[in-house]
CSV table of C-alpha atoms in Angstrom, one decimal:
chain,number,residue,atom,x,y,z
Y,1,MET,CA,14.0,-47.5,18.8
Y,2,VAL,CA,11.3,-45.9,20.9
Y,3,TRP,CA,13.5,-43.0,21.8
Y,4,GLY,CA,14.3,-42.5,18.2
Y,5,ILE,CA,10.6,-42.3,17.4
Y,6,ILE,CA,10.0,-39.9,20.2
Y,7,ILE,CA,12.8,-37.6,19.1
Y,8,LEU,CA,11.6,-37.7,15.5
Y,9,ALA,CA,8.0,-36.8,16.7
Y,10,VAL,CA,9.3,-33.9,18.8
Y,11,MET,CA,11.3,-32.6,15.9
Y,12,ASN,CA,8.3,-32.8,13.6
Y,13,ILE,CA,6.1,-31.0,16.1
Y,14,ALA,CA,8.8,-28.3,16.5
Y,15,THR,CA,9.1,-27.9,12.7
Y,16,LEU,CA,5.4,-27.6,12.3
Y,17,LEU,CA,5.2,-25.0,15.1
Y,18,THR,CA,8.1,-23.0,13.5
Y,19,VAL,CA,6.3,-23.0,10.1
Y,20,VAL,CA,3.0,-21.9,11.7
Y,21,TYR,CA,4.8,-19.2,13.7
Y,22,HIS,CA,6.6,-17.7,10.7
Y,23,ARG,CA,3.5,-17.9,8.6
Y,24,ASN,CA,1.6,-15.8,11.2
Y,25,GLN,CA,4.5,-13.3,11.3
Y,26,ALA,CA,4.4,-12.9,7.5
Y,27,VAL,CA,0.6,-12.3,7.7
Y,28,LYS,CA,1.1,-9.7,10.4
Y,29,GLU,CA,3.8,-7.9,8.4
Y,30,GLU,CA,1.5,-8.0,5.3
Y,31,ILE,CA,-1.3,-6.4,7.4
Y,32,VAL,CA,1.0,-3.7,8.6
Y,33,ARG,CA,2.2,-3.0,5.1
Y,34,GLY,CA,-1.4,-2.9,3.9
Y,35,ASN,CA,-2.4,-0.5,6.6
Y,36,SER,CA,0.5,1.8,5.8
Y,37,GLN,CA,-0.5,1.7,2.1
Y,38,VAL,CA,-4.1,2.6,3.0
Y,39,GLN,CA,-2.8,5.4,5.2
Y,40,SER,CA,-0.6,6.6,2.4
Y,41,GLU,CA,-3.5,6.6,0.0
Y,42,ARG,CA,-5.6,8.6,2.5
Y,43,SER,CA,-2.8,11.1,2.9
Y,44,SER,CA,-2.4,11.3,-0.8
Y,45,MET,CA,-6.2,12.2,-1.1
Y,46,ARG,CA,-5.7,14.9,1.6
Y,47,TYR,CA,-3.0,16.6,-0.5
Y,48,SER,CA,-4.8,16.3,-3.8
Y,49,GLY,CA,-5.8,19.3,-5.9
Y,50,ARG,CA,-9.5,18.3,-5.6
Y,51,TYR,CA,-9.3,18.3,-1.8
Y,52,PHE,CA,-7.9,21.8,-1.6
Y,53,ARG,CA,-10.1,23.1,-4.4
Y,54,ASP,CA,-13.2,21.8,-2.6
Y,55,GLN,CA,-12.1,22.8,0.9
Y,56,LEU,CA,-10.8,26.2,0.1
Y,57,ASN,CA,-13.1,26.9,-2.9
Y,58,LEU,CA,-10.1,27.8,-5.1
Y,59,ASN,CA,-10.8,29.6,-8.4
Y,60,ASN,CA,-9.2,28.7,-11.7
Y,61,ARG,CA,-6.2,31.0,-11.3
Y,62,GLN,CA,-5.5,29.8,-7.8
Y,63,MET,CA,-5.8,26.2,-9.1
Y,64,ASP,CA,-3.2,26.9,-11.8
Y,65,LEU,CA,-0.8,28.3,-9.2
Y,66,PHE,CA,-1.5,25.3,-6.9
Y,67,LEU,CA,-0.9,22.8,-9.6
Y,68,ALA,CA,2.6,24.4,-10.2
Y,69,PHE,CA,3.9,23.4,-6.7
Y,70,ASN,CA,1.6,20.5,-5.5
Y,71,PRO,CA,3.0,17.7,-7.7
Y,72,VAL,CA,6.6,18.6,-6.6
Y,73,PHE,CA,5.5,18.5,-2.9
Y,74,ARG,CA,3.7,15.2,-3.3
Y,75,GLN,CA,6.6,13.6,-5.0
Y,76,ASN,CA,9.1,14.8,-2.3
Y,77,VAL,CA,6.8,13.6,0.5
Y,78,ARG,CA,6.3,10.2,-1.2
Y,79,SER,CA,10.1,9.8,-1.5
Y,80,ILE,CA,10.7,10.7,2.1
Y,81,ASN,CA,7.9,8.4,3.3
Y,82,SER,CA,9.4,5.6,1.3
Y,83,ASP,CA,12.8,6.3,2.8
Y,84,LEU,CA,11.3,6.4,6.3
Y,85,ALA,CA,9.5,3.0,5.8
Y,86,ARG,CA,12.8,1.5,4.6
Y,87,LEU,CA,14.8,2.8,7.6
Y,88,ARG,CA,12.1,1.7,10.0
Y,89,GLN,CA,12.2,-1.8,8.5
Y,90,GLN,CA,16.0,-1.8,8.8
Y,91,MET,CA,15.7,-0.7,12.4
Y,92,MET,CA,13.2,-3.4,13.2
Y,93,ILE,CA,15.5,-6.0,11.6
Y,94,GLU,CA,18.4,-4.8,13.6
Y,95,MET,CA,16.4,-4.7,16.9
Y,96,LYS,CA,15.3,-8.3,16.4
Y,97,ALA,CA,18.8,-9.5,15.7
Y,98,GLN,CA,20.4,-11.7,18.5
Y,99,ASP,CA,23.4,-9.3,18.8
Y,100,CYS,CA,22.0,-6.0,17.6
Y,101,ASP,CA,24.4,-3.2,16.8
Y,102,LEU,CA,23.7,-0.2,18.9
Y,103,VAL,CA,25.8,2.1,16.7
Y,104,LYS,CA,23.8,1.1,13.7
Y,105,LEU,CA,20.5,1.6,15.6
Y,106,ASN,CA,21.7,5.1,16.6
Y,107,MET,CA,22.6,5.9,13.0
Y,108,LEU,CA,19.2,4.7,11.8
Y,109,SER,CA,17.4,6.7,14.5
Y,110,ASP,CA,19.4,9.8,13.5
Y,111,SER,CA,18.5,9.2,9.8
Y,112,ILE,CA,14.8,8.9,10.6
Y,113,GLY,CA,15.0,12.1,12.6
Y,114,ILE,CA,16.6,14.0,9.8
Y,115,LEU,CA,14.0,12.7,7.4
Y,116,HIS,CA,11.2,13.8,9.8
Y,117,ALA,CA,12.7,17.2,9.9
Y,118,ASP,CA,12.9,17.4,6.1
Y,119,LEU,CA,9.2,16.3,6.0
Y,120,LYS,CA,8.2,19.1,8.4
Y,121,LYS,CA,10.2,21.7,6.4
Y,122,LEU,CA,8.4,20.5,3.2
Y,123,THR,CA,5.1,20.8,5.0
Y,124,TYR,CA,5.6,24.3,6.2
Y,125,LYS,CA,6.8,25.4,2.8
Y,126,TYR,CA,3.8,23.8,1.2
Y,127,TYR,CA,1.5,25.6,3.7
Y,128,MET,CA,3.2,28.9,2.9
Y,129,ASP,CA,2.8,28.3,-0.9
Y,130,ILE,CA,-0.9,27.6,-0.5
Y,131,LYS,CA,-1.3,30.5,1.9
Y,132,ASN,CA,0.2,32.9,-0.7
Y,133,ILE,CA,-2.4,32.1,-3.3
Y,134,CYS,CA,-5.4,32.3,-0.9
Y,135,ASP,CA,-7.5,35.3,0.2
Y,136,GLU,CA,-8.1,36.1,3.9
Y,137,GLN,CA,-11.1,33.8,4.2
Y,138,GLN,CA,-9.4,30.9,2.5
Y,139,GLN,CA,-6.3,31.5,4.7
Y,140,LYS,CA,-8.4,31.0,7.8
Y,141,LYS,CA,-9.8,27.7,6.4
Y,142,LEU,CA,-6.3,26.6,5.4
Y,143,GLU,CA,-5.1,27.3,8.9
Y,144,GLN,CA,-7.9,25.2,10.3
Y,145,MET,CA,-7.0,22.4,7.9
Y,146,PHE,CA,-3.4,22.4,8.9
Y,147,VAL,CA,-4.2,22.6,12.7
Y,148,GLU,CA,-6.1,19.3,12.2
Y,149,LEU,CA,-3.2,17.9,10.3
Y,150,PHE,CA,-0.7,18.8,13.0
Y,151,ALA,CA,-3.0,17.7,15.8
Y,152,GLY,CA,-2.2,14.1,14.7
Y,153,ASP,CA,1.5,14.7,15.3
Y,154,ASP,CA,0.9,15.8,18.9
Y,155,LEU,CA,-1.0,12.6,19.7
Y,156,MET,CA,1.4,10.3,18.0
Y,157,GLY,CA,3.1,8.0,20.5
Y,158,GLN,CA,1.6,9.5,23.6
Y,159,HIS,CA,-0.9,6.8,24.4
Y,160,GLY,CA,1.5,4.1,25.7
Y,161,LYS,CA,1.1,2.2,28.9
Y,162,GLY,CA,-1.2,4.1,31.2
Y,163,GLY,CA,-2.3,6.5,28.5
Y,164,PRO,CA,-1.5,10.2,28.4
Y,165,ALA,CA,-2.5,10.6,32.1
Y,166,GLY,CA,0.0,7.9,33.1
Y,167,ARG,CA,2.9,10.3,32.9
Y,168,GLY,CA,1.5,12.6,35.6
Y,169,PRO,CA,0.7,16.3,35.4
Y,170,GLY,CA,3.1,18.6,33.7
Y,171,ARG,CA,5.2,15.7,32.2
Y,172,ARG,CA,5.5,15.9,28.5
Y,173,PHE,CA,8.1,14.0,26.4
Y,174,ASN,CA,9.6,15.8,23.4
Y,175,ASN,CA,10.0,13.8,20.2
């Protein structure tokens, strides 16, 4: 009888710990989802007509031209980012699986890479579309804006264990 009570107590404790653990995991996932939504909203603000109008001092004619291609760009980027988020989630689920499928992980990685390439192609076309409606002074400002945008790409993923200096001089990993 005593052993039965001890076993039941241990099972109850294990159940409670499991519930608490999974609840914390759900909260962490919600925080990550919330952060990516905030980042998406910031990115959306960065590509808004108002942002470019204010930064580049676009006139009415330039804004009309800008508004012809900006919504298409934004919709395409939104779609790709949604697909990237879905693939990353699938990849994480697969990596957490007890017997993860390496072939599936490779396919997901390849799909993510293709979407990243598509995103970069959309971005350079968008840059060229904006550049084509700008005068020389605006083009210089546009270049500066996109240099800052692309600087974030260079820093992404480079501050792992040991920081950027931890790799040693002359060592650079390509994405």
